[in-house]
Structure formats: structure tokens, C-alpha cells
mmCIF file with all atom_site columns, C-alpha atoms in Angstrom:
data_model
loop_
_atom_site.group_PDB
_atom_site.id
_atom_site.type_symbol
_atom_site.label_atom_id
_atom_site.label_alt_id
_atom_site.label_comp_id
_atom_site.label_asym_id
_atom_site.label_entity_id
_atom_site.label_seq_id
_atom_site.pdbx_PDB_ins_code
_atom_site.Cartn_x
_atom_site.Cartn_y
_atom_site.Cartn_z
_atom_site.occupancy
_atom_site.B_iso_or_equiv
_atom_site.pdbx_formal_charge
_atom_site.auth_seq_id
_atom_site.auth_comp_id
_atom_site.auth_asym_id
_atom_site.auth_atom_id
_atom_site.pdbx_PDB_model_num
ATOM 1   C CA . MET E 1 1   ? -12.312 26.309 25.458  1.00 58.00 ? 134 MET E CA 1
ATOM 2   C CA . THR E 1 2   ? -13.608 23.424 27.439  1.00 68.00 ? 135 THR E CA 1
ATOM 3   C CA . ASP E 1 3   ? -16.423 21.350 26.284  1.00 92.00 ? 136 ASP E CA 1
ATOM 4   C CA . VAL E 1 4   ? -16.334 22.630 22.682  1.00 96.00 ? 137 VAL E CA 1
ATOM 5   C CA . VAL E 1 5   ? -17.599 19.919 20.112  1.00 97.00 ? 138 VAL E CA 1
ATOM 6   C CA . VAL E 1 6   ? -17.171 20.302 16.389  1.00 98.00 ? 139 VAL E CA 1
ATOM 7   C CA . ARG E 1 7   ? -19.765 18.247 14.504  1.00 98.00 ? 140 ARG E CA 1
ATOM 8   C CA . PRO E 1 8   ? -21.555 18.589 11.081  1.00 98.00 ? 141 PRO E CA 1
ATOM 9   C CA . ALA E 1 9   ? -24.478 21.049 11.273  1.00 98.00 ? 142 ALA E CA 1
ATOM 10  C CA . LYS E 1 10  ? -28.031 19.332 11.397  1.00 98.00 ? 143 LYS E CA 1
ATOM 11  C CA . PRO E 1 11  ? -31.120 20.561 9.809   1.00 98.00 ? 144 PRO E CA 1
ATOM 12  C CA . ASP E 1 12  ? -32.715 21.723 13.238  1.00 97.00 ? 145 ASP E CA 1
ATOM 13  C CA . ASP E 1 13  ? -29.594 23.937 13.604  1.00 98.00 ? 146 ASP E CA 1
ATOM 14  C CA . PHE E 1 14  ? -30.774 26.581 11.020  1.00 98.00 ? 147 PHE E CA 1
ATOM 15  C CA . ASP E 1 15  ? -31.798 29.283 13.485  1.00 98.00 ? 148 ASP E CA 1
ATOM 16  C CA . ALA E 1 16  ? -28.548 29.205 15.502  1.00 98.00 ? 149 ALA E CA 1
ATOM 17  C CA . TRP E 1 17  ? -26.293 28.761 12.304  1.00 98.00 ? 150 TRP E CA 1
ATOM 18  C CA . LEU E 1 18  ? -28.244 31.847 10.866  1.00 98.00 ? 151 LEU E CA 1
ATOM 19  C CA . LYS E 1 19  ? -27.167 34.001 13.853  1.00 98.00 ? 152 LYS E CA 1
ATOM 20  C CA . LEU E 1 20  ? -23.481 33.107 13.125  1.00 98.00 ? 153 LEU E CA 1
ATOM 21  C CA . TRP E 1 21  ? -23.969 33.344 9.373   1.00 98.00 ? 154 TRP E CA 1
ATOM 22  C CA . THR E 1 22  ? -25.431 36.724 9.756   1.00 97.00 ? 155 THR E CA 1
ATOM 23  C CA . GLY E 1 23  ? -22.730 37.745 12.092  1.00 96.00 ? 156 GLY E CA 1
ATOM 24  C CA . TYR E 1 24  ? -20.058 36.481 9.448   1.00 96.00 ? 157 TYR E CA 1
ATOM 25  C CA . ASN E 1 25  ? -21.689 38.385 6.345   1.00 96.00 ? 158 ASN E CA 1
ATOM 26  C CA . THR E 1 26  ? -21.789 41.461 8.702   1.00 95.00 ? 159 THR E CA 1
ATOM 27  C CA . PHE E 1 27  ? -18.213 41.373 9.417   1.00 92.00 ? 160 PHE E CA 1
ATOM 28  C CA . TYR E 1 28  ? -17.443 41.476 5.674   1.00 92.00 ? 161 TYR E CA 1
ATOM 29  C CA . LYS E 1 29  ? -20.036 44.146 5.213   1.00 92.00 ? 162 LYS E CA 1
ATOM 30  C CA . ARG E 1 30  ? -22.307 42.310 2.846   1.00 94.00 ? 163 ARG E CA 1
ATOM 31  C CA . MET E 1 31  ? -26.040 41.565 2.796   1.00 94.00 ? 164 MET E CA 1
ATOM 32  C CA . LEU E 1 32  ? -27.114 38.495 1.076   1.00 94.00 ? 165 LEU E CA 1
ATOM 33  C CA . PRO E 1 33  ? -30.768 37.823 -0.033  1.00 96.00 ? 166 PRO E CA 1
ATOM 34  C CA . LEU E 1 34  ? -32.684 35.264 2.132   1.00 95.00 ? 167 LEU E CA 1
ATOM 35  C CA . GLU E 1 35  ? -33.007 33.018 -1.011  1.00 97.00 ? 168 GLU E CA 1
ATOM 36  C CA . ILE E 1 36  ? -29.191 32.697 -1.227  1.00 97.00 ? 169 ILE E CA 1
ATOM 37  C CA . THR E 1 37  ? -28.969 32.062 2.529   1.00 97.00 ? 170 THR E CA 1
ATOM 38  C CA . ARG E 1 38  ? -31.767 29.237 2.309   1.00 97.00 ? 171 ARG E CA 1
ATOM 39  C CA . LEU E 1 39  ? -30.100 27.731 -0.665  1.00 98.00 ? 172 LEU E CA 1
ATOM 40  C CA . THR E 1 40  ? -26.648 27.553 0.915   1.00 98.00 ? 173 THR E CA 1
ATOM 41  C CA . TRP E 1 41  ? -28.271 25.941 3.985   1.00 98.00 ? 174 TRP E CA 1
ATOM 42  C CA . GLN E 1 42  ? -29.985 23.408 1.728   1.00 98.00 ? 175 GLN E CA 1
ATOM 43  C CA . ARG E 1 43  ? -26.841 22.653 -0.113  1.00 98.00 ? 176 ARG E CA 1
ATOM 44  C CA . PHE E 1 44  ? -25.201 21.201 3.038   1.00 98.00 ? 177 PHE E CA 1
ATOM 45  C CA . PHE E 1 45  ? -27.688 18.515 3.197   1.00 98.00 ? 178 PHE E CA 1
ATOM 46  C CA . ASP E 1 46  ? -27.633 17.496 -0.381  1.00 98.00 ? 179 ASP E CA 1
ATOM 47  C CA . HIS E 1 47  ? -25.497 14.455 -0.885  1.00 95.00 ? 180 HIS E CA 1
ATOM 48  C CA . TYR E 1 48  ? -24.811 15.289 -4.522  1.00 96.00 ? 181 TYR E CA 1
ATOM 49  C CA . GLU E 1 49  ? -23.292 18.850 -3.458  1.00 96.00 ? 182 GLU E CA 1
ATOM 50  C CA . PRO E 1 50  ? -19.832 19.312 -2.544  1.00 96.00 ? 183 PRO E CA 1
ATOM 51  C CA . MET E 1 51  ? -20.430 21.748 0.267   1.00 97.00 ? 184 MET E CA 1
ATOM 52  C CA . HIS E 1 52  ? -20.545 20.948 3.824   1.00 98.00 ? 185 HIS E CA 1
ATOM 53  C CA . CYS E 1 53  ? -20.824 22.852 7.136   1.00 98.00 ? 186 CYS E CA 1
ATOM 54  C CA . LEU E 1 54  ? -19.384 22.180 10.624  1.00 98.00 ? 187 LEU E CA 1
ATOM 55  C CA . VAL E 1 55  ? -20.351 23.939 13.671  1.00 98.00 ? 188 VAL E CA 1
ATOM 56  C CA . ALA E 1 56  ? -18.640 24.372 16.984  1.00 98.00 ? 189 ALA E CA 1
ATOM 57  C CA . GLU E 1 57  ? -21.021 23.814 19.939  1.00 98.00 ? 190 GLU E CA 1
ATOM 58  C CA . GLN E 1 58  ? -20.471 24.576 23.503  1.00 96.00 ? 191 GLN E CA 1
ATOM 59  C CA . GLY E 1 59  ? -23.313 23.339 25.692  1.00 93.00 ? 192 GLY E CA 1
ATOM 60  C CA . ALA E 1 60  ? -26.470 23.729 23.714  1.00 91.00 ? 193 ALA E CA 1
ATOM 61  C CA . ARG E 1 61  ? -25.050 27.043 21.863  1.00 96.00 ? 194 ARG E CA 1
ATOM 62  C CA . LEU E 1 62  ? -23.535 27.179 18.574  1.00 98.00 ? 195 LEU E CA 1
ATOM 63  C CA . ILE E 1 63  ? -20.377 29.426 18.903  1.00 98.00 ? 196 ILE E CA 1
ATOM 64  C CA . GLY E 1 64  ? -18.659 28.932 15.454  1.00 98.00 ? 197 GLY E CA 1
ATOM 65  C CA . LEU E 1 65  ? -19.069 27.710 11.875  1.00 98.00 ? 198 LEU E CA 1
ATOM 66  C CA . THR E 1 66  ? -17.068 26.634 8.961   1.00 98.00 ? 199 THR E CA 1
ATOM 67  C CA . HIS E 1 67  ? -18.066 25.982 5.302   1.00 98.00 ? 200 HIS E CA 1
ATOM 68  C CA . TYR E 1 68  ? -15.825 23.913 2.983   1.00 98.00 ? 201 TYR E CA 1
ATOM 69  C CA . ILE E 1 69  ? -16.112 22.651 -0.610  1.00 98.00 ? 202 ILE E CA 1
ATOM 70  C CA . PHE E 1 70  ? -14.356 19.906 -2.486  1.00 97.00 ? 203 PHE E CA 1
ATOM 71  C CA . HIS E 1 71  ? -13.424 20.376 -6.092  1.00 97.00 ? 204 HIS E CA 1
ATOM 72  C CA . ARG E 1 72  ? -11.200 19.003 -8.819  1.00 96.00 ? 205 ARG E CA 1
ATOM 73  C CA . ASN E 1 73  ? -7.714  20.498 -9.496  1.00 93.00 ? 206 ASN E CA 1
ATOM 74  C CA . THR E 1 74  ? -5.707  20.463 -12.667 1.00 95.00 ? 207 THR E CA 1
ATOM 75  C CA . THR E 1 75  ? -2.385  19.426 -10.688 1.00 93.00 ? 208 THR E CA 1
ATOM 76  C CA . MET E 1 76  ? -3.685  16.985 -8.194  1.00 93.00 ? 209 MET E CA 1
ATOM 77  C CA . VAL E 1 77  ? -5.364  13.441 -8.254  1.00 94.00 ? 210 VAL E CA 1
ATOM 78  C CA . GLY E 1 78  ? -7.559  13.934 -5.278  1.00 92.00 ? 211 GLY E CA 1
ATOM 79  C CA . PRO E 1 79  ? -10.087 16.653 -4.541  1.00 95.00 ? 212 PRO E CA 1
ATOM 80  C CA . THR E 1 80  ? -8.840  19.962 -3.327  1.00 96.00 ? 213 THR E CA 1
ATOM 81  C CA . CYS E 1 81  ? -10.590 21.307 -0.253  1.00 98.00 ? 214 CYS E CA 1
ATOM 82  C CA . TYR E 1 82  ? -11.412 25.074 -0.134  1.00 97.00 ? 215 TYR E CA 1
ATOM 83  C CA . LEU E 1 83  ? -12.273 26.199 3.471   1.00 98.00 ? 216 LEU E CA 1
ATOM 84  C CA . GLN E 1 84  ? -14.681 29.065 2.198   1.00 97.00 ? 217 GLN E CA 1
ATOM 85  C CA . ASP E 1 85  ? -15.993 30.469 5.555   1.00 97.00 ? 218 ASP E CA 1
ATOM 86  C CA . LEU E 1 86  ? -15.039 30.518 9.192   1.00 97.00 ? 219 LEU E CA 1
ATOM 87  C CA . PHE E 1 87  ? -16.493 32.565 11.973  1.00 97.00 ? 220 PHE E CA 1
ATOM 88  C CA . THR E 1 88  ? -16.728 32.186 15.664  1.00 97.00 ? 221 THR E CA 1
ATOM 89  C CA . THR E 1 89  ? -18.790 34.441 18.308  1.00 97.00 ? 222 THR E CA 1
ATOM 90  C CA . ALA E 1 90  ? -16.645 37.376 19.552  1.00 94.00 ? 223 ALA E CA 1
ATOM 91  C CA . GLU E 1 91  ? -16.486 35.702 23.073  1.00 94.00 ? 224 GLU E CA 1
ATOM 92  C CA . ALA E 1 92  ? -15.128 32.533 21.503  1.00 95.00 ? 225 ALA E CA 1
ATOM 93  C CA . ARG E 1 93  ? -12.189 34.164 19.665  1.00 93.00 ? 226 ARG E CA 1
ATOM 94  C CA . GLY E 1 94  ? -8.790  33.534 20.868  1.00 92.00 ? 227 GLY E CA 1
ATOM 95  C CA . LYS E 1 95  ? -9.766  30.473 22.686  1.00 94.00 ? 228 LYS E CA 1
ATOM 96  C CA . GLY E 1 96  ? -9.073  27.609 20.075  1.00 96.00 ? 229 GLY E CA 1
ATOM 97  C CA . VAL E 1 97  ? -12.362 27.507 18.449  1.00 97.00 ? 230 VAL E CA 1
ATOM 98  C CA . GLY E 1 98  ? -11.317 28.620 15.199  1.00 97.00 ? 231 GLY E CA 1
ATOM 99  C CA . ARG E 1 99  ? -8.327  26.273 15.274  1.00 97.00 ? 232 ARG E CA 1
ATOM 100 C CA . ALA E 1 100 ? -10.755 23.391 16.200  1.00 97.00 ? 233 ALA E CA 1
ATOM 101 C CA . LEU E 1 101 ? -12.951 24.180 13.222  1.00 98.00 ? 234 LEU E CA 1
ATOM 102 C CA . ILE E 1 102 ? -9.842  24.443 10.831  1.00 98.00 ? 235 ILE E CA 1
ATOM 103 C CA . GLU E 1 103 ? -8.435  21.082 12.237  1.00 98.00 ? 236 GLU E CA 1
ATOM 104 C CA . ALA E 1 104 ? -11.790 19.461 11.859  1.00 98.00 ? 237 ALA E CA 1
ATOM 105 C CA . VAL E 1 105 ? -11.850 20.549 8.237   1.00 98.00 ? 238 VAL E CA 1
ATOM 106 C CA . TYR E 1 106 ? -8.303  19.228 7.669   1.00 98.00 ? 239 TYR E CA 1
ATOM 107 C CA . GLU E 1 107 ? -9.421  15.767 9.268   1.00 98.00 ? 240 GLU E CA 1
ATOM 108 C CA . ARG E 1 108 ? -12.369 15.567 6.795   1.00 98.00 ? 241 ARG E CA 1
ATOM 109 C CA . ALA E 1 109 ? -10.217 16.523 3.845   1.00 97.00 ? 242 ALA E CA 1
ATOM 110 C CA . LYS E 1 110 ? -7.706  14.059 4.778   1.00 97.00 ? 243 LYS E CA 1
ATOM 111 C CA . ALA E 1 111 ? -10.429 11.308 4.946   1.00 97.00 ? 244 ALA E CA 1
ATOM 112 C CA . ALA E 1 112 ? -11.812 12.289 1.480   1.00 96.00 ? 245 ALA E CA 1
ATOM 113 C CA . GLY E 1 113 ? -8.362  11.881 0.055   1.00 95.00 ? 246 GLY E CA 1
ATOM 114 C CA . SER E 1 114 ? -7.697  15.578 -0.496  1.00 96.00 ? 247 SER E CA 1
ATOM 115 C CA . PRO E 1 115 ? -3.953  16.487 -0.526  1.00 96.00 ? 248 PRO E CA 1
ATOM 116 C CA . ARG E 1 116 ? -4.569  20.147 0.398   1.00 96.00 ? 249 ARG E CA 1
ATOM 117 C CA . VAL E 1 117 ? -6.834  22.417 2.215   1.00 97.00 ? 250 VAL E CA 1
ATOM 118 C CA . TYR E 1 118 ? -6.666  26.240 1.313   1.00 97.00 ? 251 TYR E CA 1
ATOM 119 C CA . TRP E 1 119 ? -8.510  29.417 1.808   1.00 96.00 ? 252 TRP E CA 1
ATOM 120 C CA . GLN E 1 120 ? -8.363  33.202 1.624   1.00 94.00 ? 253 GLN E CA 1
ATOM 121 C CA . THR E 1 121 ? -9.084  36.086 3.964   1.00 92.00 ? 254 THR E CA 1
ATOM 122 C CA . HIS E 1 122 ? -9.312  39.687 3.529   1.00 91.00 ? 255 HIS E CA 1
ATOM 123 C CA . GLU E 1 123 ? -5.979  41.600 3.996   1.00 91.00 ? 256 GLU E CA 1
ATOM 124 C CA . THR E 1 124 ? -7.334  43.484 6.743   1.00 91.00 ? 257 THR E CA 1
ATOM 125 C CA . ASN E 1 125 ? -8.302  40.463 8.783   1.00 90.00 ? 258 ASN E CA 1
ATOM 126 C CA . SER E 1 126 ? -5.095  40.565 10.725  1.00 90.00 ? 259 SER E CA 1
ATOM 127 C CA . THR E 1 127 ? -6.471  38.899 13.963  1.00 90.00 ? 260 THR E CA 1
ATOM 128 C CA . ALA E 1 128 ? -7.583  35.905 11.995  1.00 92.00 ? 261 ALA E CA 1
ATOM 129 C CA . MET E 1 129 ? -4.160  35.897 10.102  1.00 92.00 ? 262 MET E CA 1
ATOM 130 C CA . LEU E 1 130 ? -2.340  35.510 13.481  1.00 92.00 ? 263 LEU E CA 1
ATOM 131 C CA . LEU E 1 131 ? -4.160  32.081 13.751  1.00 93.00 ? 264 LEU E CA 1
ATOM 132 C CA . TYR E 1 132 ? -3.904  31.190 10.021  1.00 95.00 ? 265 TYR E CA 1
ATOM 133 C CA . ASP E 1 133 ? -0.053  31.632 10.063  1.00 94.00 ? 266 ASP E CA 1
ATOM 134 C CA . ARG E 1 134 ? 0.174   29.112 13.039  1.00 95.00 ? 267 ARG E CA 1
ATOM 135 C CA . VAL E 1 135 ? -1.930  26.476 11.418  1.00 96.00 ? 268 VAL E CA 1
ATOM 136 C CA . SER E 1 136 ? -0.986  26.929 7.625   1.00 97.00 ? 269 SER E CA 1
ATOM 137 C CA . THR E 1 137 ? 1.539   28.164 5.050   1.00 95.00 ? 270 THR E CA 1
ATOM 138 C CA . ARG E 1 138 ? 0.766   31.319 3.106   1.00 93.00 ? 271 ARG E CA 1
ATOM 139 C CA . SER E 1 139 ? 0.751   30.351 -0.436  1.00 93.00 ? 272 SER E CA 1
ATOM 140 C CA . GLY E 1 140 ? 2.191   33.589 -1.929  1.00 90.00 ? 273 GLY E CA 1
ATOM 141 C CA . PHE E 1 141 ? -0.732  33.732 -4.345  1.00 90.00 ? 274 PHE E CA 1
ATOM 142 C CA . VAL E 1 142 ? -2.706  36.992 -5.222  1.00 87.00 ? 275 VAL E CA 1
ATOM 143 C CA . VAL E 1 143 ? -6.581  36.516 -5.756  1.00 88.00 ? 276 VAL E CA 1
ATOM 144 C CA . TYR E 1 144 ? -8.203  38.436 -8.686  1.00 91.00 ? 277 TYR E CA 1
ATOM 145 C CA . ARG E 1 145 ? -11.874 38.424 -9.574  1.00 89.00 ? 278 ARG E CA 1
ATOM 146 C CA . LYS E 1 146 ? -14.176 39.804 -11.956 1.00 93.00 ? 279 LYS E CA 1
ATOM 147 C CA . ASP E 1 147 ? -17.837 40.383 -11.016 1.00 88.00 ? 280 ASP E CA 1
ATOM 148 C CA . LEU E 1 148 ? -19.952 39.312 -14.063 1.00 95.00 ? 281 LEU E CA 1
ATOM 149 C CA . THR E 1 149 ? -23.212 40.691 -12.748 1.00 87.00 ? 282 THR E CA 1
#
């Protein structure tokens, strides 16, 4: 896709980001309370938080987002980078926007001294996995979780 710029989100991107964020959550069939969404947005601009947001912009329109988090790891010196969320508009899919967002996270992780970027996706997200298999390596790990609330 030509003329796509990947950049850190700015506070005045909230409304456009919210449309993408809503699309992402709809894709995963979840509804978040507005207070969680607002808290997430605020964390991106708090320098003490390890959470970050990048957006893909074409012209004056946001067409993609990614969120990533740095955290410690018991097997590495540098911080590990978890790419938590990745989403593009339907019309941007298959045109390199997702790849550009992932590669921008790679660049920022490397600059932060992180030796690894990792993420997970739902097993039914086969379209996204076509991209993920080209830009990364499957770890072979299975994710387990226990909801405590």
C-alpha cells in the first residue's frame, strides 16, 4: 500500500483509534467497558507504563493499529516485547499494512534492547496466520489461561 505511514499514536487520534479498536474487539466477539478502553488509551501516553500504540495512517485516515508491551523475562537479560493487538481495516488487509505494523514493532523492540517479539492469535484466524508464518516462527507453545473473575 502506498503512502502508508506507521507512527506512534497521538492523543488526538482517539476517535479514529476507537473505531479500529472497536473493530478489533468485534472481530474477537468481545465487548469492553468504556472505562477499560479509556484506561488503555491513557496508558499509551504514560511514560511509566510499558504499553505502546502504533497506528498505520494513509492520508489523514487511520487504517491499522498495533499495541505492544515490554516485560521482564526469566530467561533473557533484555525486555521481551509482547505484540498484544494487531488490526487493520478490511480494505487494508493483504496490502502490507499488517506487515508494516509488525516490522515497526520489531524496530522499536530492537531499539529497546529486546531480543524477542512474540504474540498469539486465535487458532481460527487463518488469514492472519498466513502473514505471521512469513514474518515470524511458530514457537510450538500452547497458551493456557484461567480467568479469576
